[in-house]
């Protein structure tokens, strides 16, 4: 089984920093990551340079952190799926909690974006996850299943979809690291409903070198989606090597 290990850079890195990161990654003997599907999601400004540096034969996939559902038009400030594909993206991240919270992304717009991404043959990386209050009230499974159903509603072929369970309480510097027992029920439920049809179900939220292996050992976890711990390229490489050696 392929294990996905990737990082979203969020709103970080200049072009020079992005190029450095990609050059370091490109220089590594990537064969040692057999069985792993690495991916990086730079800001849209750096997609083209990162894709060009990595080149077509790299094992590392490149993706966008967001894209609009329309192909083109009067949508000031947005980028479309064809545009990010043109810049080298093969993955589109959709519905990260920061976008849902701060940019009014809803289940409905997530669904439109999933459809647009599938229509253009890219891989939708669909983020779902409950807030701390829902986790405390033991409502995580219902909340996450509802989000996944809404995101994939009416999508004829979900075989390219990658889901990322990212509980909001685990994300970012204010987040709490998840224990395997915190997330096992959600993975069991999501895999029971979608495991035969989607590509993979990842975990994200404060993943680091210390908790990556125990989290990957949770039944149903097909990979890791990492923020801070992989913003430094050496951290990303260490994480990939750790996963390869586990
Ligand atoms: P952190 O790993 O920094 O908590 O971020 C995770 C994340 O949001 C990945 O999408």
mmCIF file of N, CA and C and ligand atoms in Angstrom, residues 10 93 96 98 166 170-172 204-207 225-229 231, ligand 1:
data_model
loop_
_atom_site.group_PDB
_atom_site.id
_atom_site.type_symbol
_atom_site.label_atom_id
_atom_site.label_comp_id
_atom_site.label_asym_id
_atom_site.label_seq_id
_atom_site.Cartn_x
_atom_site.Cartn_y
_atom_site.Cartn_z
ATOM 1 N N UNK A 10 1.344 26.487 3.420
ATOM 2 C CA UNK A 10 0.468 27.597 3.803
ATOM 3 C C UNK A 10 1.027 28.898 3.198
ATOM 4 N N UNK A 93 -5.607 21.027 -3.078
ATOM 5 C CA UNK A 93 -6.121 20.943 -1.708
ATOM 6 C C UNK A 93 -7.431 21.738 -1.636
ATOM 7 N N UNK A 96 -9.416 23.142 3.466
ATOM 8 C CA UNK A 96 -8.647 23.192 4.718
ATOM 9 C C UNK A 96 -9.410 24.028 5.741
ATOM 10 N N UNK A 98 -8.529 26.233 7.735
ATOM 11 C CA UNK A 98 -8.220 27.675 7.726
ATOM 12 C C UNK A 98 -9.018 28.377 6.625
ATOM 13 N N UNK A 166 -8.255 16.199 9.375
ATOM 14 C CA UNK A 166 -7.444 17.158 10.107
ATOM 15 C C UNK A 166 -8.317 17.810 11.182
ATOM 16 N N UNK A 170 -6.213 19.900 16.459
ATOM 17 C CA UNK A 170 -4.849 19.373 16.349
ATOM 18 C C UNK A 170 -3.961 20.233 15.449
ATOM 19 N N UNK A 171 -4.540 21.216 14.767
ATOM 20 C CA UNK A 171 -3.799 21.949 13.734
ATOM 21 C C UNK A 171 -3.098 23.180 14.303
ATOM 22 N N UNK A 172 -1.880 23.383 13.878
ATOM 23 C CA UNK A 172 -1.187 24.639 14.103
ATOM 24 C C UNK A 172 -0.530 24.750 15.462
ATOM 25 N N UNK A 204 -3.783 14.732 9.409
ATOM 26 C CA UNK A 204 -3.003 15.954 9.538
ATOM 27 C C UNK A 204 -3.339 16.695 10.812
ATOM 28 N N UNK A 205 -2.380 17.451 11.318
ATOM 29 C CA UNK A 205 -2.551 18.242 12.539
ATOM 30 C C UNK A 205 -1.431 17.935 13.518
ATOM 31 N N UNK A 206 -0.432 18.827 13.570
ATOM 32 C CA UNK A 206 0.697 18.687 14.506
ATOM 33 C C UNK A 206 1.440 17.363 14.352
ATOM 34 N N UNK A 207 1.486 16.852 13.139
ATOM 35 C CA UNK A 207 2.300 15.658 12.896
ATOM 36 C C UNK A 207 3.769 16.080 12.922
ATOM 37 N N UNK A 225 -0.352 14.352 6.478
ATOM 38 C CA UNK A 225 -0.378 15.670 5.851
ATOM 39 C C UNK A 225 0.151 16.655 6.899
ATOM 40 N N UNK A 226 1.298 17.232 6.603
ATOM 41 C CA UNK A 226 2.100 17.907 7.611
ATOM 42 C C UNK A 226 2.244 19.385 7.282
ATOM 43 N N UNK A 227 2.200 20.209 8.299
ATOM 44 C CA UNK A 227 2.477 21.628 8.131
ATOM 45 C C UNK A 227 3.875 21.941 8.634
ATOM 46 N N UNK A 228 3.908 22.539 9.838
ATOM 47 C CA UNK A 228 5.158 23.115 10.364
ATOM 48 C C UNK A 228 6.367 22.188 10.332
ATOM 49 N N UNK A 229 6.166 20.917 10.650
ATOM 50 C CA UNK A 229 7.324 20.013 10.782
ATOM 51 C C UNK A 229 8.047 19.775 9.460
ATOM 52 N N UNK A 231 8.129 22.342 6.894
ATOM 53 C CA UNK A 231 8.377 23.604 6.177
ATOM 54 C C UNK A 231 9.859 23.795 5.901
HETATM 55 P P1 LIG B 1 0.525 21.595 11.316
HETATM 56 O O1 LIG B 1 1.252 20.310 11.002
HETATM 57 O O2 LIG B 1 1.432 22.783 11.343
HETATM 58 O O3 LIG B 1 -0.314 21.465 12.546
HETATM 59 O O4 LIG B 1 -0.463 21.873 10.101
HETATM 60 C C1 LIG B 1 -1.209 20.813 9.597
HETATM 61 C C2 LIG B 1 -2.017 21.256 8.466
HETATM 62 O O5 LIG B 1 -2.798 22.177 8.548
HETATM 63 C C3 LIG B 1 -1.837 20.532 7.205
HETATM 64 O O6 LIG B 1 -2.824 20.878 6.315
#
